[in-house]
Coordinates of C-alpha atoms in Angstrom, one line a residue:
M16 CA -10.0 20.2 37.4
P17 CA -10.7 18.3 40.7
V18 CA -9.7 21.3 42.8
L19 CA -12.4 23.4 41.3
E20 CA -15.2 21.0 42.0
G21 CA -15.5 22.3 45.6
L22 CA -16.0 25.9 44.3
W23 CA -19.5 25.1 42.9
G24 CA -22.5 24.3 44.9
P25 CA -25.4 22.1 43.8
D26 CA -27.2 25.1 42.4
L27 CA -24.3 26.1 40.1
R28 CA -23.5 29.1 42.4
L29 CA -19.9 29.7 43.2
Q30 CA -19.1 29.1 46.8
D31 CA -17.3 31.6 49.0
T32 CA -13.8 30.2 49.2
S33 CA -12.0 33.4 50.3
L34 CA -10.2 33.4 46.9
G35 CA -11.5 36.7 45.8
V36 CA -13.8 34.9 43.3
G37 CA -17.5 34.7 43.7
V38 CA -20.8 35.3 42.1
D39 CA -23.4 37.3 43.9
G40 CA -26.9 36.9 42.6
G41 CA -26.7 37.5 38.8
V42 CA -23.9 40.2 39.0
C43 CA -21.0 39.9 36.7
P44 CA -18.1 38.8 38.9
D45 CA -15.5 41.1 37.5
E46 CA -17.7 44.3 37.5
A47 CA -19.7 46.2 40.0
P48 CA -23.5 45.7 40.0
R49 CA -24.1 49.0 38.2
S50 CA -21.1 48.9 36.0
P51 CA -21.4 50.1 32.4
V52 CA -20.2 46.6 31.4
W53 CA -23.9 45.6 31.1
G54 CA -24.3 48.2 28.4
P55 CA -27.8 48.8 27.3
L56 CA -29.4 45.9 29.3
R57 CA -32.4 47.4 31.0
T58 CA -33.1 44.4 33.2
P59 CA -30.8 42.2 35.2
P60 CA -29.3 39.3 33.1
V61 CA -30.9 35.9 33.1
T62 CA -29.4 33.7 35.8
C63 CA -29.3 30.0 36.5
G64 CA -28.9 29.4 40.2
G65 CA -27.3 32.8 40.6
L66 CA -24.8 32.4 37.7
S67 CA -25.3 34.8 34.9
L68 CA -25.9 33.2 31.5
A69 CA -24.8 36.5 29.9
L70 CA -21.3 36.0 31.4
E71 CA -18.8 35.6 28.5
L72 CA -16.9 32.4 28.4
P73 CA -13.5 34.0 28.4
S74 CA -14.3 35.9 31.6
L75 CA -15.5 32.7 33.2
L76 CA -12.3 30.9 32.1
R77 CA -10.1 33.7 33.5
Q78 CA -12.1 33.5 36.7
L79 CA -11.5 29.7 37.0
R80 CA -7.8 30.1 36.3
A81 CA -7.5 32.8 38.9
A82 CA -9.2 30.4 41.3
W83 CA -6.9 27.6 40.3
R84 CA -3.8 29.8 40.9
A85 CA -5.1 31.0 44.2
R86 CA -5.8 27.5 45.4
R87 CA -2.2 26.6 44.5
G88 CA -1.0 29.3 46.9
G89 CA -0.7 32.4 44.7
P90 CA -0.9 35.8 46.5
Q91 CA -4.4 37.1 46.9
G92 CA -4.0 40.1 49.1
P93 CA -6.7 42.7 49.7
E94 CA -4.6 45.3 47.9
R95 CA -5.0 43.4 44.6
S96 CA -8.3 43.7 42.8
Q97 CA -10.0 40.8 41.1
A98 CA -9.6 42.4 37.7
S99 CA -5.8 43.0 38.1
S100 CA -5.4 39.5 39.4
W101 CA -7.1 38.0 36.3
V102 CA -5.1 40.2 33.9
E103 CA -1.8 39.3 35.6
A104 CA -2.8 35.6 35.7
E105 CA -3.5 35.7 32.0
E106 CA -0.2 37.4 31.3
D107 CA 1.6 34.8 33.3
E108 CA -0.2 32.1 31.3
V109 CA 0.9 33.6 28.0
E110 CA 4.5 33.7 29.3
E111 CA 4.3 30.1 30.4
V112 CA 3.0 28.9 27.1
K113 CA 5.6 30.9 25.2
H114 CA 8.3 29.5 27.5
G115 CA 7.1 26.0 27.0
T116 CA 7.1 26.3 23.2
E117 CA 10.6 27.6 23.3
E118 CA 11.7 24.7 25.4
R119 CA 10.1 22.3 23.1
S120 CA 11.8 24.0 20.1
A121 CA 15.2 23.6 21.8
H122 CA 14.4 19.9 22.5
L123 CA 13.5 19.4 18.9
E124 CA 16.7 21.0 17.7
A125 CA 18.7 18.8 20.1
D126 CA 17.1 15.7 18.7
G127 CA 17.8 16.6 15.2
R128 CA 14.2 17.0 14.2
L129 CA 14.4 20.7 13.4
I130 CA 17.1 21.3 10.9
T131 CA 16.3 24.4 8.8
G132 CA 17.9 24.9 5.5
H133 CA 18.4 21.2 4.8
A134 CA 17.0 19.6 1.7
G135 CA 15.4 16.8 3.7
V136 CA 14.2 19.0 6.5
L137 CA 11.6 17.4 8.7
L138 CA 8.6 19.2 10.1
A139 CA 9.4 20.9 13.4
E140 CA 6.2 19.8 14.9
R141 CA 3.9 17.0 14.0
R142 CA 0.6 17.9 12.6
G143 CA -2.4 16.2 14.0
S144 CA -3.6 16.1 17.6
Y145 CA -0.3 17.2 19.0
P146 CA 1.2 19.7 19.7
L147 CA -1.7 22.1 20.4
I148 CA 0.3 25.3 19.7
N149 CA 2.2 25.7 16.5
L150 CA 5.5 27.2 17.3
R151 CA 5.9 28.5 13.8
I152 CA 2.8 30.7 14.2
L153 CA 4.6 32.6 17.0
K154 CA 7.7 33.1 15.0
T155 CA 6.0 34.0 11.7
S156 CA 6.5 37.4 10.3
A157 CA 3.8 39.6 8.9
Q158 CA 4.7 38.6 5.4
Q159 CA 2.6 35.4 5.8
G160 CA -0.3 37.4 7.1
E161 CA -0.9 35.3 10.2
V162 CA 0.5 37.3 13.1
E163 CA 2.0 40.7 13.5
S164 CA 4.6 40.9 16.2
G165 CA 4.3 43.4 18.9
T166 CA 0.7 43.6 19.8
R167 CA -0.3 41.9 23.0
R168 CA -3.9 41.6 21.7
K169 CA -2.9 39.3 18.8
V170 CA -0.6 37.2 20.9
K171 CA -3.4 36.9 23.4
R172 CA -5.8 35.7 20.6
L173 CA -3.3 33.1 19.3
L174 CA -2.7 31.8 22.8
S175 CA -6.2 32.1 24.2
F176 CA -7.5 29.4 26.4
Q177 CA -9.9 28.0 23.9
R178 CA -7.2 27.7 21.1
Y179 CA -4.6 25.7 23.1
C180 CA -7.2 23.7 24.9
H181 CA -8.7 22.2 21.7
A182 CA -6.9 20.4 18.9
S183 CA -9.3 21.5 16.2
R184 CA -7.6 23.1 13.2
L185 CA -10.2 25.8 13.1
L186 CA -9.8 26.7 16.8
R187 CA -6.0 26.7 16.3
G188 CA -6.5 29.3 13.6
L189 CA -5.1 27.3 10.7
V190 CA -6.6 28.2 7.4
P191 CA -6.5 26.4 4.0
H192 CA -3.2 26.9 2.2
S193 CA -4.8 27.2 -1.2
P194 CA -8.1 28.5 -2.6
E195 CA -8.8 25.2 -4.3
Y196 CA -9.3 23.7 -0.8
L197 CA -12.5 25.8 -0.4
H198 CA -14.1 24.1 -3.4
L199 CA -13.9 20.5 -2.4
L200 CA -17.7 20.3 -2.3
D201 CA -18.0 20.8 -6.0
D202 CA -19.4 17.7 -7.8
D203 CA -18.3 18.7 -11.3
Y204 CA -15.0 17.3 -12.4
L205 CA -14.0 19.1 -15.6
G206 CA -12.3 18.0 -18.7
Q207 CA -9.6 15.3 -18.4
A208 CA -10.1 14.8 -14.7
A209 CA -13.6 13.6 -15.3
H210 CA -12.4 11.3 -18.1
M211 CA -9.7 9.9 -15.9
L212 CA -12.3 9.1 -13.1
S213 CA -14.3 7.1 -15.7
R214 CA -11.2 4.9 -16.1
V215 CA -10.1 4.8 -12.4
G216 CA -10.4 1.0 -12.4
T217 CA -7.7 0.5 -15.1
W218 CA -4.2 -0.6 -14.0
N219 CA -2.4 2.0 -16.1
F220 CA -4.1 4.9 -14.2
D221 CA -1.6 7.8 -14.1
I222 CA -2.0 9.2 -10.5
F223 CA 0.6 11.9 -11.2
L224 CA -1.4 13.4 -14.0
F225 CA -4.6 13.0 -12.0
D226 CA -3.1 14.9 -9.1
R227 CA -2.1 17.8 -11.5
L228 CA -5.6 17.9 -13.0
T229 CA -7.2 18.1 -9.6
N230 CA -4.9 20.9 -8.4
G231 CA -3.3 18.6 -5.8
N232 CA -6.6 17.2 -4.5
S233 CA -6.2 13.7 -5.9
L234 CA -6.8 11.9 -2.7
V235 CA -10.0 13.8 -1.7
T236 CA -11.4 13.7 -5.3
L237 CA -10.6 10.0 -5.7
M238 CA -12.1 9.0 -2.4
C239 CA -15.3 11.0 -2.9
H240 CA -15.7 9.3 -6.3
L241 CA -15.2 5.8 -5.0
F242 CA -17.5 6.4 -2.1
N243 CA -20.2 7.3 -4.6
V244 CA -19.4 4.3 -6.9
Y245 CA -20.0 1.9 -4.0
G246 CA -22.9 3.8 -2.5
L247 CA -21.1 4.1 0.9
I248 CA -22.4 7.5 1.6
H249 CA -26.0 6.3 1.4
H250 CA -25.4 3.0 3.1
F251 CA -23.7 4.5 6.2
Q252 CA -25.8 7.7 6.1
L253 CA -22.6 9.8 6.1
D254 CA -22.8 13.6 6.4
M255 CA -21.2 15.0 3.2
V256 CA -19.8 18.0 5.0
K257 CA -18.2 15.8 7.6
L258 CA -16.9 13.4 5.0
H259 CA -15.2 16.2 3.0
R260 CA -13.8 17.6 6.2
F261 CA -12.3 14.3 7.2
L262 CA -10.8 13.6 3.8
G263 CA -9.4 17.2 3.7
M264 CA -7.8 16.7 7.0
V265 CA -6.2 13.4 5.9
Q266 CA -4.9 14.9 2.7
E267 CA -3.6 17.9 4.6
D268 CA -1.7 15.8 7.1
Y269 CA 0.4 14.1 4.5
H270 CA 3.6 16.0 4.1
S271 CA 3.9 17.4 0.6
Q272 CA 7.7 17.9 1.0
N273 CA 8.2 14.1 1.2
P274 CA 9.2 12.8 -2.2
Y275 CA 7.4 9.5 -1.7
H276 CA 5.3 9.3 1.5
N277 CA 2.8 12.0 0.5
A278 CA -0.8 12.4 -0.5
V279 CA -0.2 11.3 -4.1
H280 CA 1.2 8.0 -2.7
A281 CA -1.9 7.6 -0.6
A282 CA -4.1 8.2 -3.7
D283 CA -2.1 5.7 -5.7
V284 CA -2.5 3.0 -3.0
T285 CA -6.2 3.8 -2.8
Q286 CA -6.6 3.4 -6.6
A287 CA -4.7 0.1 -6.4
M288 CA -6.9 -1.1 -3.6
Y289 CA -10.0 -0.3 -5.7
C290 CA -8.6 -2.5 -8.4
Y291 CA -8.0 -5.3 -6.0
L292 CA -11.5 -5.0 -4.5
K293 CA -12.8 -5.5 -8.0
E294 CA -11.1 -8.9 -8.3
P295 CA -13.8 -11.4 -9.2
K296 CA -13.0 -13.8 -6.4
L297 CA -13.1 -11.1 -3.8
A298 CA -15.8 -8.7 -5.1
E299 CA -18.7 -11.1 -4.8
Q300 CA -18.0 -11.7 -1.1
L301 CA -17.3 -8.2 0.2
S302 CA -19.7 -6.4 2.4
P303 CA -20.1 -2.5 2.3
L304 CA -18.2 -2.4 5.6
D305 CA -15.3 -4.3 4.1
V306 CA -15.2 -1.9 1.2
F307 CA -15.4 1.1 3.5
L308 CA -12.6 -0.2 5.7
G309 CA -10.4 -1.1 2.7
L310 CA -10.7 2.3 1.1
M311 CA -10.3 4.2 4.3
A312 CA -7.2 2.3 5.4
A313 CA -5.6 2.7 2.0
A314 CA -6.2 6.5 2.1
A315 CA -4.9 7.0 5.6
H316 CA -2.3 4.2 5.9
D317 CA 0.7 6.6 5.8
V318 CA -0.9 9.8 7.2
D319 CA 1.6 12.2 8.8
H320 CA 4.6 10.2 7.7
P321 CA 7.7 12.1 8.7
G322 CA 9.8 11.0 5.8
V323 CA 12.1 8.8 7.8
N324 CA 11.9 5.1 8.9
Q325 CA 11.4 3.5 12.2
P326 CA 15.1 2.9 13.0
F327 CA 15.8 6.6 12.5
L328 CA 13.1 7.5 15.0
I329 CA 14.4 4.9 17.5
K330 CA 18.1 6.0 17.4
T331 CA 17.2 9.7 17.6
R332 CA 14.9 8.9 20.6
H333 CA 11.9 10.5 18.9
H334 CA 8.8 10.9 21.1
L335 CA 6.9 8.5 18.8
A336 CA 9.4 5.7 19.4
S337 CA 9.0 6.2 23.1
L338 CA 5.2 6.4 22.9
Y339 CA 4.8 3.1 21.0
Q340 CA 7.8 1.4 22.6
N341 CA 9.7 0.9 19.4
M342 CA 7.0 -1.5 18.0
S343 CA 5.4 -0.6 14.7
V344 CA 6.0 3.0 15.5
L345 CA 5.0 4.7 12.3
E346 CA 2.1 2.4 11.6
S347 CA 0.7 2.9 15.1
H348 CA 1.0 6.7 14.6
H349 CA -0.8 6.5 11.3
W350 CA -3.6 4.6 12.9
R351 CA -3.9 6.8 15.9
S352 CA -3.8 10.0 13.8
T353 CA -6.6 8.5 11.6
V354 CA -8.7 7.8 14.7
G355 CA -8.1 11.3 16.0
M356 CA -9.3 12.8 12.7
L357 CA -12.3 10.5 12.6
R358 CA -13.4 11.8 16.0
E359 CA -12.5 15.4 15.3
S360 CA -14.5 15.4 12.1
G361 CA -17.4 13.6 13.7
L362 CA -17.7 11.4 10.6
L363 CA -18.9 8.3 12.5
S364 CA -20.6 10.2 15.4
H365 CA -24.1 9.2 14.2
L366 CA -23.2 5.5 14.4
P367 CA -23.6 3.4 17.6
A368 CA -20.6 3.6 19.9
D369 CA -19.8 0.0 19.6
M370 CA -19.9 0.1 15.8
S371 CA -17.7 3.1 15.5
Q372 CA -15.2 1.6 18.0
D373 CA -15.2 -1.6 15.9
I374 CA -14.4 0.4 12.8
E375 CA -11.6 2.1 14.5
Q376 CA -10.1 -1.2 15.7
Q377 CA -10.4 -2.8 12.2
L378 CA -8.8 0.2 10.6
G379 CA -5.9 -0.2 13.0
S380 CA -5.5 -3.9 12.2
L381 CA -5.4 -3.0 8.5
I382 CA -2.9 -0.2 8.8
L383 CA -0.7 -2.1 11.2
A384 CA -0.4 -4.9 8.6
T385 CA 1.6 -2.5 6.4
D386 CA 4.5 -2.8 8.7
I387 CA 7.2 -4.2 6.5
S388 CA 8.8 -6.0 9.4
R389 CA 5.7 -8.3 9.6
Q390 CA 6.0 -9.3 5.9
N391 CA 7.0 -12.9 6.6
E392 CA 4.2 -13.3 9.2
F393 CA 1.5 -12.5 6.7
L394 CA 3.2 -14.2 3.8
L395 CA 3.5 -17.5 5.6
T396 CA -0.1 -17.3 6.8
L397 CA -1.4 -16.7 3.3
R398 CA 0.7 -19.5 1.9
D399 CA -0.6 -21.9 4.4
H400 CA -4.2 -20.9 3.6
L401 CA -3.6 -21.4 -0.1
D402 CA -1.8 -24.7 0.4
N403 CA -4.6 -26.0 2.6
Q404 CA -7.3 -24.4 0.5
D405 CA -9.2 -23.4 3.6
L406 CA -9.9 -19.8 2.9
D407 CA -13.6 -19.1 3.4
L408 CA -14.5 -15.6 2.3
Q409 CA -17.9 -15.9 3.9
L410 CA -16.2 -15.6 7.2
A411 CA -15.6 -12.0 8.3
S412 CA -12.2 -12.9 9.8
H413 CA -11.0 -14.4 6.5
R414 CA -12.2 -11.5 4.5
H415 CA -10.4 -9.1 6.9
F416 CA -7.2 -11.1 6.4
I417 CA -7.5 -10.8 2.6
L418 CA -8.1 -7.1 3.0
Q419 CA -4.8 -6.9 5.0
I420 CA -3.0 -8.8 2.2
A421 CA -4.6 -6.5 -0.4
L422 CA -3.5 -3.4 1.4
K423 CA 0.0 -4.8 1.7
C424 CA 0.0 -5.5 -2.1
A425 CA -1.4 -2.0 -2.8
D426 CA 1.3 -0.4 -0.6
V427 CA 4.2 -2.0 -2.6
C428 CA 2.6 -2.4 -6.0
N429 CA 4.8 0.3 -7.7
P430 CA 7.1 -2.3 -9.4
C431 CA 4.0 -3.9 -10.9
R432 CA 3.0 -0.7 -12.7
V433 CA 4.0 0.2 -16.2
W434 CA 7.7 1.2 -16.5
E435 CA 7.0 5.0 -16.8
L436 CA 5.1 5.1 -13.5
S437 CA 7.2 2.4 -11.7
K438 CA 10.4 4.3 -12.5
Q439 CA 9.0 7.6 -11.1
W440 CA 8.0 5.9 -7.8
S441 CA 11.3 4.1 -7.5
E442 CA 13.3 7.4 -7.9
R443 CA 11.0 9.1 -5.4
V444 CA 11.4 6.5 -2.7
C445 CA 15.2 6.4 -3.1
E446 CA 15.3 10.1 -2.9
E447 CA 13.6 9.9 0.4
F448 CA 16.0 7.2 1.6
F449 CA 19.0 9.3 0.5
R450 CA 17.6 12.4 2.3
Q451 CA 17.5 10.4 5.5
G452 CA 21.0 9.2 4.9
D453 CA 22.3 12.7 4.5
L454 CA 20.5 13.7 7.7
E455 CA 22.2 10.8 9.5
R456 CA 25.6 11.7 8.1
H457 CA 25.1 15.3 9.2
F458 CA 24.5 14.3 12.8
E459 CA 27.2 11.6 12.7
L460 CA 24.7 8.8 13.1
E461 CA 25.1 5.4 11.6
I462 CA 23.7 5.5 8.1
S463 CA 20.7 3.2 7.7
P464 CA 20.7 0.4 5.1
L465 CA 19.7 1.6 1.6
C466 CA 20.1 5.3 2.6
N467 CA 23.7 5.8 1.7
Q468 CA 23.7 7.7 -1.6
Q469 CA 27.4 7.2 -2.0
A470 CA 27.2 3.4 -1.8
D471 CA 23.7 2.5 -2.8
S472 CA 22.2 3.0 -6.3
V473 CA 18.6 3.2 -7.3
P474 CA 18.8 0.1 -9.6
A475 CA 20.4 -2.0 -6.8
I476 CA 17.8 -0.9 -4.3
Q477 CA 14.9 -1.7 -6.6
K478 CA 16.2 -5.0 -7.7
G479 CA 16.6 -6.2 -4.1
F480 CA 13.2 -4.7 -3.1
I481 CA 11.5 -6.6 -5.9
S482 CA 13.3 -9.9 -5.3
Y483 CA 12.8 -10.0 -1.5
I484 CA 9.6 -8.1 -0.8
V485 CA 7.4 -7.6 -3.9
E486 CA 7.9 -10.8 -5.9
P487 CA 7.1 -13.3 -3.1
L488 CA 4.0 -11.4 -2.0
F489 CA 2.6 -11.0 -5.5
E490 CA 3.3 -14.6 -6.4
E491 CA 0.9 -15.6 -3.5
W492 CA -1.6 -13.0 -4.6
Y493 CA -1.4 -14.5 -8.1
R494 CA -2.3 -17.9 -6.6
F495 CA -5.2 -16.4 -4.6
T496 CA -6.8 -14.8 -7.7
E497 CA -6.5 -18.1 -9.6
P498 CA -5.1 -16.0 -11.5
S499 CA -7.1 -13.1 -12.7
L500 CA -6.3 -11.0 -15.8
L501 CA -5.1 -8.2 -13.6
S502 CA -2.7 -10.5 -11.7
Q503 CA -1.2 -11.7 -15.0
T504 CA -0.7 -8.1 -16.1
M505 CA 0.9 -7.1 -12.8
M506 CA 3.3 -10.1 -12.9
G507 CA 4.2 -9.3 -16.5
H508 CA 5.1 -5.7 -15.6
L509 CA 7.0 -6.9 -12.5
H510 CA 9.2 -9.3 -14.3
K511 CA 10.0 -6.8 -17.1
N512 CA 10.7 -4.0 -14.6
K513 CA 13.0 -6.3 -12.6
A514 CA 14.9 -7.1 -15.8
Q515 CA 15.2 -3.5 -16.6
W516 CA 16.6 -2.6 -13.2
S517 CA 19.1 -5.4 -13.6
R518 CA 20.3 -4.0 -16.9
L519 CA 20.7 -0.6 -15.3
M520 CA 22.5 -2.1 -12.3
Y521 CA 25.1 -3.9 -14.4
A522 CA 25.7 -1.2 -17.0
R523 CA 29.4 -0.7 -17.3
A524 CA 29.4 3.1 -18.0
P525 CA 26.6 4.6 -15.9
S526 CA 26.9 8.1 -17.3
D527 CA 23.9 10.4 -17.4
T528 CA 23.4 9.8 -21.1
Q529 CA 23.7 6.1 -21.0
M530 CA 21.5 5.9 -17.9
H531 CA 18.9 7.8 -19.8
S532 CA 19.0 5.5 -22.8
H533 CA 18.7 2.5 -20.5
A534 CA 15.8 4.0 -18.7
E535 CA 13.6 4.1 -21.8
E536 CA 10.8 1.7 -22.0
P537 CA 12.0 -1.8 -22.9
E538 CA 10.9 -3.4 -26.1
G539 CA 8.1 -5.8 -25.8
E540 CA 6.6 -4.0 -22.8
V541 CA 3.2 -5.3 -21.9
G542 CA 0.7 -2.8 -23.3
E543 CA -2.3 -4.9 -24.1
G544 CA -3.2 -5.1 -20.4
D545 CA -3.1 -1.4 -19.8
D546 CA -6.9 -1.1 -19.8
I547 CA -7.6 -4.2 -17.9
P548 CA -10.1 -3.4 -15.2

């Protein structure tokens, strides 16, 4: 607040600015010198340059706001006391904030981003560093136990200066949604979850089952395990409490109502990334920083995904499209949200500033590489390196490029899984596409490609996705690994799954019964490679 700089002298004493706000030698500014506000204090409070250190922060903040409003030309007549001015100023502030949230709600509704009652409803407000006040908290009834309407005191607490000035979830009054969240620090993984973690490097790892066994905490549990496997906590001297807080924030900021882009997808990509980091040709050359970046980028690569694609954000004039100028909108948002959570959790605060900034930039480079519109760019570069045989993994830049390719492969590896898992992911992503199409139809927008449930089928979408996106990418990864046993297994699953979708696509009588019979696992499915590390 530049205007307030002139109110303070070099000795931290408020200057007399005729604003009705001043400090007089250790006396609380909003009470008389012998007011009962000092309670049982027998001696004058400790002061620093005349400013009482016993002064409560809220009082000081109200005082500064009153000074701000007065400097802006607000009425400050002698008939108004300081106390009444501060109370009225705070009431005005509450009304302004409530009015602002109502305006934002109306804007969201006009943009089509707040459609209650729709199956594919999007979040009214993006979680993360923005917005600072949750509109739903103000409109929540007492049945959710967060706010009870009517009492000015509770509204004042929700809209206090500290809460809307800071983005911290704790300061915003958000609490964990489930009791399991409070036990993320436990090191004991019971029963089948522990057994599954011992086999986390196998390609047939069932992330859906693992998520159920961990009570929906698959991403946090998996990341903590992998960090211990690689010794990253000790190597980077990470604070365990900060690490769990960061991972919990990442998992929380995935939208569970998204059929596909949710925390389970992030955990699945992280598990695939771990398998790729173990590839013999790559594992020998990776540094601890490379592993740290690869796992972190995989875990956060789709954080706070709204469940719609970039063209939808652009044609609805979403604020993210404007913010990132219609270029890699979602990927830029995922990266910036990750950086915000890193800084909010303080996970890297003990590292030198240049090192933490370099980690943030490299995370951004990895996450931005998942933009599907840049597929040909990375594919041609990888193909040129393999044709020229000039990849040198001892160079940090070349290792970073391979990490980008590995993350891209992990992000679209679902068709390379066994049929049971691949089919689930295919149905989920198509359901998310169709929800977007229904939303576009509802608002009379042009329906995006692959999002028209009346014209597009799951088999047709998957066959095209495999043919034009997945197959070309994994063929080059197959060449890079020379090929490894894992690459052979993935390509075997990919070809069989593609053939299965083709059979489903060209089925003459696609009734529910026949579709179910066709969707069974095809004979001769590769099973010997299920436990390939």
